[in-house]
Protein backbone atom coordinates (compact mmCIF):
# COMPACT_ATOMS: atom_id res chain seq x y z
CA UNK A 1 0.00 0.00 0.00
CA UNK A 2 1.41 3.36 -1.07
CA UNK A 3 1.71 6.12 1.55
CA UNK A 4 2.42 9.06 -0.75
CA UNK A 5 1.02 10.78 -3.81
CA UNK A 6 3.34 12.02 -6.55
CA UNK A 7 1.78 15.03 -8.25
CA UNK A 8 3.14 14.62 -11.75
CA UNK A 9 3.41 16.74 -14.88
CA UNK A 10 4.14 15.05 -18.23
CA UNK A 11 6.12 16.66 -21.05
CA UNK A 12 5.93 14.89 -24.41
CA UNK A 13 6.24 16.50 -27.87
CA UNK A 14 3.86 14.10 -29.68
CA UNK A 15 0.14 14.32 -28.72
CA UNK A 16 -0.84 10.68 -29.34
CA UNK A 17 2.19 9.24 -27.55
CA UNK A 18 1.73 11.80 -24.79
CA UNK A 19 -1.80 10.56 -24.15
CA UNK A 20 -0.64 6.94 -24.12
CA UNK A 21 2.00 7.71 -21.50
CA UNK A 22 -0.52 9.78 -19.56
CA UNK A 23 -2.87 6.77 -19.45
CA UNK A 24 -0.01 4.63 -18.13
CA UNK A 25 0.77 7.15 -15.39
CA UNK A 26 -2.89 7.36 -14.35
CA UNK A 27 -2.89 3.62 -13.69
CA UNK A 28 -0.14 3.96 -11.05
CA UNK A 29 -1.83 4.07 -7.67
CA UNK A 30 0.42 6.74 -6.12
CA UNK A 31 0.39 9.10 -9.13
CA UNK A 32 -1.84 12.08 -9.63
CA UNK A 33 -1.32 13.47 -13.12
CA UNK A 34 -1.88 17.20 -12.72
CA UNK A 35 -1.10 18.25 -16.27
CA UNK A 36 0.74 17.62 -19.52
CA UNK A 37 2.36 19.67 -22.25
CA UNK A 38 4.51 19.47 -25.34
CA UNK A 39 7.60 21.28 -24.01
CA UNK A 40 9.30 22.73 -20.95
CA UNK A 41 9.13 26.28 -22.30
CA UNK A 42 5.91 27.32 -20.56
CA UNK A 43 6.29 25.22 -17.42
CA UNK A 44 7.54 28.13 -15.29
CA UNK A 45 4.35 30.06 -16.06
CA UNK A 46 2.01 27.35 -14.77
CA UNK A 47 -0.04 28.72 -11.87
CA UNK A 48 0.13 25.36 -10.07
CA UNK A 49 3.84 24.62 -10.55
CA UNK A 50 4.42 24.72 -6.77
CA UNK A 51 2.04 21.78 -6.41
CA UNK A 52 4.07 19.56 -8.79
CA UNK A 53 6.42 16.94 -7.36
CA UNK A 54 7.75 15.16 -10.44
CA UNK A 55 8.16 16.24 -14.04
CA UNK A 56 8.46 13.38 -16.52
CA UNK A 57 10.18 14.61 -19.68
CA UNK A 58 10.28 12.70 -22.96
CA UNK A 59 12.95 14.43 -25.03
CA UNK A 60 13.59 13.25 -28.58
CA UNK A 61 16.27 15.94 -28.82
CA UNK A 62 18.42 17.04 -25.89
CA UNK A 63 19.70 20.30 -27.38
CA UNK A 64 19.34 23.11 -24.81
CA UNK A 65 17.52 20.67 -22.52
CA UNK A 66 20.03 20.94 -19.67
CA UNK A 67 19.84 24.72 -19.77
CA UNK A 68 16.04 24.68 -19.56
CA UNK A 69 15.96 22.20 -16.68
CA UNK A 70 18.59 24.14 -14.76
CA UNK A 71 16.64 27.37 -15.22
CA UNK A 72 13.47 25.76 -13.86
CA UNK A 73 15.28 24.13 -10.93
CA UNK A 74 16.84 27.43 -9.89
CA UNK A 75 13.36 28.88 -9.52
CA UNK A 76 11.78 25.72 -8.09
CA UNK A 77 14.54 23.60 -6.50
CA UNK A 78 12.13 21.06 -4.98
CA UNK A 79 10.99 19.87 -8.42
CA UNK A 80 12.27 16.43 -9.41
CA UNK A 81 12.90 15.54 -13.06
CA UNK A 82 12.76 12.12 -14.71
CA UNK A 83 14.17 12.23 -18.23
CA UNK A 84 13.55 9.66 -20.96
CA UNK A 85 15.66 10.31 -24.05
CA UNK A 86 17.51 8.58 -26.90
CA UNK A 87 20.82 6.92 -26.13
CA UNK A 88 23.01 9.89 -25.13
CA UNK A 89 26.46 10.77 -26.33
CA UNK A 90 29.24 11.07 -23.73
CA UNK A 91 29.31 14.80 -24.48
CA UNK A 92 25.62 15.44 -23.79
CA UNK A 93 24.92 13.11 -20.88
CA UNK A 94 27.20 14.88 -18.40
CA UNK A 95 25.63 18.26 -19.10
CA UNK A 96 22.10 16.90 -18.64
CA UNK A 97 22.96 15.05 -15.43
CA UNK A 98 24.66 18.11 -13.96
CA UNK A 99 21.47 20.12 -14.60
CA UNK A 100 19.98 18.20 -11.68
CA UNK A 101 17.77 15.49 -13.14
CA UNK A 102 16.99 12.84 -10.54
CA UNK A 103 16.32 10.12 -13.09
CA UNK A 104 17.65 9.47 -16.59
CA UNK A 105 16.91 6.40 -18.72
CA UNK A 106 16.80 5.73 -22.45
CA UNK A 107 13.64 5.18 -24.52
CA UNK A 108 14.62 1.58 -25.22
CA UNK A 109 14.45 0.65 -21.53
CA UNK A 110 11.88 -1.95 -20.55
CA UNK A 111 8.60 -0.72 -19.06
CA UNK A 112 9.66 -2.30 -15.78
CA UNK A 113 12.66 0.05 -15.66
CA UNK A 114 10.40 3.03 -16.39
CA UNK A 115 8.41 2.05 -13.31
CA UNK A 116 11.55 1.60 -11.16
CA UNK A 117 12.90 4.97 -12.28
CA UNK A 118 9.63 6.77 -11.65
CA UNK A 119 9.19 5.25 -8.20
CA UNK A 120 12.77 6.16 -7.21
CA UNK A 121 12.46 9.74 -8.39
CA UNK A 122 9.02 10.26 -6.83
CA UNK A 123 10.45 9.08 -3.49
CA UNK A 124 13.32 11.54 -3.66
CA UNK A 125 15.96 9.05 -4.78
CA UNK A 126 18.20 8.93 -7.85
CA UNK A 127 17.89 6.50 -10.74
CA UNK A 128 20.25 6.47 -13.74
CA UNK A 129 19.99 3.64 -16.24
CA UNK A 130 23.01 1.48 -16.97
CA UNK A 131 23.55 3.00 -20.41
CA UNK A 132 23.48 6.49 -18.94
CA UNK A 133 26.07 5.47 -16.34
CA UNK A 134 28.27 4.03 -19.08
CA UNK A 135 28.11 7.30 -21.02
CA UNK A 136 28.93 9.23 -17.83
CA UNK A 137 31.99 7.06 -17.32
CA UNK A 138 33.06 7.57 -20.95
CA UNK A 139 32.57 11.31 -20.55
CA UNK A 140 34.73 11.29 -17.43
CA UNK A 141 37.51 9.46 -19.23
CA UNK A 142 37.49 11.93 -22.09
CA UNK A 143 37.17 15.07 -19.97
CA UNK A 144 39.32 14.33 -16.95
CA UNK A 145 42.45 12.69 -18.29
CA UNK A 146 44.60 14.52 -15.76
CA UNK A 147 43.40 12.35 -12.87
CA UNK A 148 42.95 8.56 -12.69
CA UNK A 149 39.42 7.55 -13.57
CA UNK A 150 37.26 4.93 -11.90
CA UNK A 151 37.16 1.58 -13.61
CA UNK A 152 34.01 0.91 -15.60
CA UNK A 153 34.30 -2.86 -15.95
CA UNK A 154 32.16 -3.30 -12.83
CA UNK A 155 29.12 -1.04 -13.00
CA UNK A 156 27.91 0.45 -9.78
CA UNK A 157 24.60 -0.91 -8.55
CA UNK A 158 21.67 1.48 -8.27
CA UNK A 159 22.01 1.39 -4.49
CA UNK A 160 25.73 2.21 -4.71
CA UNK A 161 24.96 5.17 -6.95
CA UNK A 162 22.45 6.45 -4.40
CA UNK A 163 24.98 6.10 -1.59
CA UNK A 164 27.74 7.70 -3.66
CA UNK A 165 25.53 10.72 -4.24
CA UNK A 166 24.60 11.03 -0.58
CA UNK A 167 28.23 10.68 0.55
CA UNK A 168 29.17 13.45 -1.89
CA UNK A 169 26.45 15.59 -0.32
CA UNK A 170 28.11 15.08 3.10
CA UNK A 171 25.43 12.80 4.54
CA UNK A 172 26.54 10.81 7.58
CA UNK A 173 26.23 7.03 7.71
CA UNK A 174 23.23 7.32 10.03
CA UNK A 175 21.49 9.84 7.82
CA UNK A 176 22.11 7.74 4.70
CA UNK A 177 20.67 4.71 6.49
CA UNK A 178 17.58 6.70 7.46
CA UNK A 179 17.18 8.16 3.97
CA UNK A 180 17.35 4.76 2.26
CA UNK A 181 15.62 2.76 5.03
CA UNK A 182 18.57 0.43 5.53
CA UNK A 183 20.89 -0.28 8.46
CA UNK A 184 24.12 1.57 9.29
CA UNK A 185 25.94 -1.73 8.77
CA UNK A 186 24.56 -2.03 5.23
CA UNK A 187 25.62 1.53 4.44
CA UNK A 188 29.17 0.81 5.61
CA UNK A 189 29.24 -2.37 3.51
CA UNK A 190 28.22 -0.41 0.40
CA UNK A 191 30.79 2.26 1.24
CA UNK A 192 33.56 -0.37 1.39
CA UNK A 193 32.43 -1.77 -1.95
CA UNK A 194 32.59 1.73 -3.44
CA UNK A 195 36.13 2.19 -2.13
CA UNK A 196 37.16 -1.07 -3.79
CA UNK A 197 35.37 -0.52 -7.10
CA UNK A 198 36.46 3.10 -7.52
CA UNK A 199 39.97 2.70 -6.16
CA UNK A 200 39.80 5.33 -3.42
CA UNK A 201 40.46 5.23 0.34
CA UNK A 202 38.06 7.75 1.86
CA UNK A 203 34.92 9.84 1.41
CA UNK A 204 36.89 12.70 -0.13
CA UNK A 205 37.92 10.37 -2.94
CA UNK A 206 34.32 9.23 -3.41
CA UNK A 207 33.15 12.85 -3.58
CA UNK A 208 35.72 13.72 -6.27
CA UNK A 209 34.60 10.80 -8.40
CA UNK A 210 30.92 11.59 -7.85
CA UNK A 211 31.50 15.12 -9.15
CA UNK A 212 33.57 13.91 -12.10
CA UNK A 213 30.93 11.34 -13.06
CA UNK A 214 28.12 13.87 -12.80
CA UNK A 215 26.35 12.06 -9.94
CA UNK A 216 26.09 15.34 -8.02
mmCIF file of N, CA and C in Angstrom, residues 1-8 28-32 53-54 80 118-125:
data_model
loop_
_atom_site.group_PDB
_atom_site.id
_atom_site.type_symbol
_atom_site.label_atom_id
_atom_site.label_comp_id
_atom_site.label_asym_id
_atom_site.label_seq_id
_atom_site.Cartn_x
_atom_site.Cartn_y
_atom_site.Cartn_z
ATOM 1 N N UNK A 1 0.844 -1.197 0.000
ATOM 2 C CA UNK A 1 0.000 0.000 0.000
ATOM 3 C C UNK A 1 0.880 1.248 0.000
ATOM 4 N N UNK A 2 0.593 2.162 -0.941
ATOM 5 C CA UNK A 2 1.410 3.361 -1.068
ATOM 6 C C UNK A 2 1.010 4.389 -0.002
ATOM 7 N N UNK A 3 1.972 5.145 0.512
ATOM 8 C CA UNK A 3 1.715 6.123 1.549
ATOM 9 C C UNK A 3 2.025 7.533 1.062
ATOM 10 N N UNK A 4 2.138 7.729 -0.229
ATOM 11 C CA UNK A 4 2.421 9.063 -0.752
ATOM 12 C C UNK A 4 1.740 9.229 -2.104
ATOM 13 N N UNK A 5 1.559 10.464 -2.489
ATOM 14 C CA UNK A 5 1.020 10.776 -3.811
ATOM 15 C C UNK A 5 2.026 11.653 -4.534
ATOM 16 N N UNK A 6 2.405 11.254 -5.735
ATOM 17 C CA UNK A 6 3.336 12.021 -6.551
ATOM 18 C C UNK A 6 2.540 12.840 -7.567
ATOM 19 N N UNK A 7 2.466 14.133 -7.322
ATOM 20 C CA UNK A 7 1.780 15.028 -8.251
ATOM 21 C C UNK A 7 2.704 15.235 -9.453
ATOM 22 N N UNK A 8 2.252 14.789 -10.596
ATOM 23 C CA UNK A 8 3.139 14.617 -11.747
ATOM 24 C C UNK A 8 2.680 15.427 -12.947
ATOM 25 N N UNK A 28 -1.019 4.163 -12.211
ATOM 26 C CA UNK A 28 -0.145 3.962 -11.052
ATOM 27 C C UNK A 28 -0.840 4.535 -9.827
ATOM 28 N N UNK A 29 -0.982 3.717 -8.806
ATOM 29 C CA UNK A 29 -1.829 4.074 -7.665
ATOM 30 C C UNK A 29 -1.380 5.345 -6.941
ATOM 31 N N UNK A 30 -0.066 5.599 -6.900
ATOM 32 C CA UNK A 30 0.419 6.739 -6.119
ATOM 33 C C UNK A 30 0.677 7.974 -6.983
ATOM 34 N N UNK A 31 0.178 7.971 -8.214
ATOM 35 C CA UNK A 31 0.392 9.098 -9.128
ATOM 36 C C UNK A 31 -0.903 9.885 -9.308
ATOM 37 N N UNK A 32 -0.760 11.187 -9.219
ATOM 38 C CA UNK A 32 -1.839 12.082 -9.631
ATOM 39 C C UNK A 32 -1.303 12.952 -10.752
ATOM 40 N N UNK A 53 5.293 17.638 -7.982
ATOM 41 C CA UNK A 53 6.415 16.937 -7.355
ATOM 42 C C UNK A 53 7.414 16.431 -8.392
ATOM 43 N N UNK A 54 6.892 15.812 -9.450
ATOM 44 C CA UNK A 54 7.750 15.161 -10.445
ATOM 45 C C UNK A 54 7.367 15.626 -11.845
ATOM 46 N N UNK A 80 11.449 17.579 -9.028
ATOM 47 C CA UNK A 80 12.271 16.430 -9.412
ATOM 48 C C UNK A 80 11.983 16.090 -10.866
ATOM 49 N N UNK A 118 10.632 5.822 -12.118
ATOM 50 C CA UNK A 118 9.626 6.774 -11.646
ATOM 51 C C UNK A 118 9.428 6.655 -10.146
ATOM 52 N N UNK A 119 9.372 5.436 -9.636
ATOM 53 C CA UNK A 119 9.194 5.250 -8.201
ATOM 54 C C UNK A 119 10.362 5.868 -7.422
ATOM 55 N N UNK A 120 11.595 5.618 -7.893
ATOM 56 C CA UNK A 120 12.768 6.156 -7.209
ATOM 57 C C UNK A 120 12.729 7.678 -7.168
ATOM 58 N N UNK A 121 12.466 8.283 -8.313
ATOM 59 C CA UNK A 121 12.460 9.744 -8.389
ATOM 60 C C UNK A 121 11.341 10.328 -7.532
ATOM 61 N N UNK A 122 10.160 9.732 -7.589
ATOM 62 C CA UNK A 122 9.020 10.259 -6.826
ATOM 63 C C UNK A 122 9.252 10.156 -5.327
ATOM 64 N N UNK A 123 10.129 9.229 -4.905
ATOM 65 C CA UNK A 123 10.449 9.081 -3.492
ATOM 66 C C UNK A 123 11.704 9.857 -3.093
ATOM 67 N N UNK A 124 12.185 10.692 -3.987
ATOM 68 C CA UNK A 124 13.323 11.541 -3.664
ATOM 69 C C UNK A 124 14.665 10.876 -3.837
ATOM 70 N N UNK A 125 14.705 9.748 -4.553
ATOM 71 C CA UNK A 125 15.959 9.050 -4.778
ATOM 72 C C UNK A 125 16.428 9.280 -6.224
#
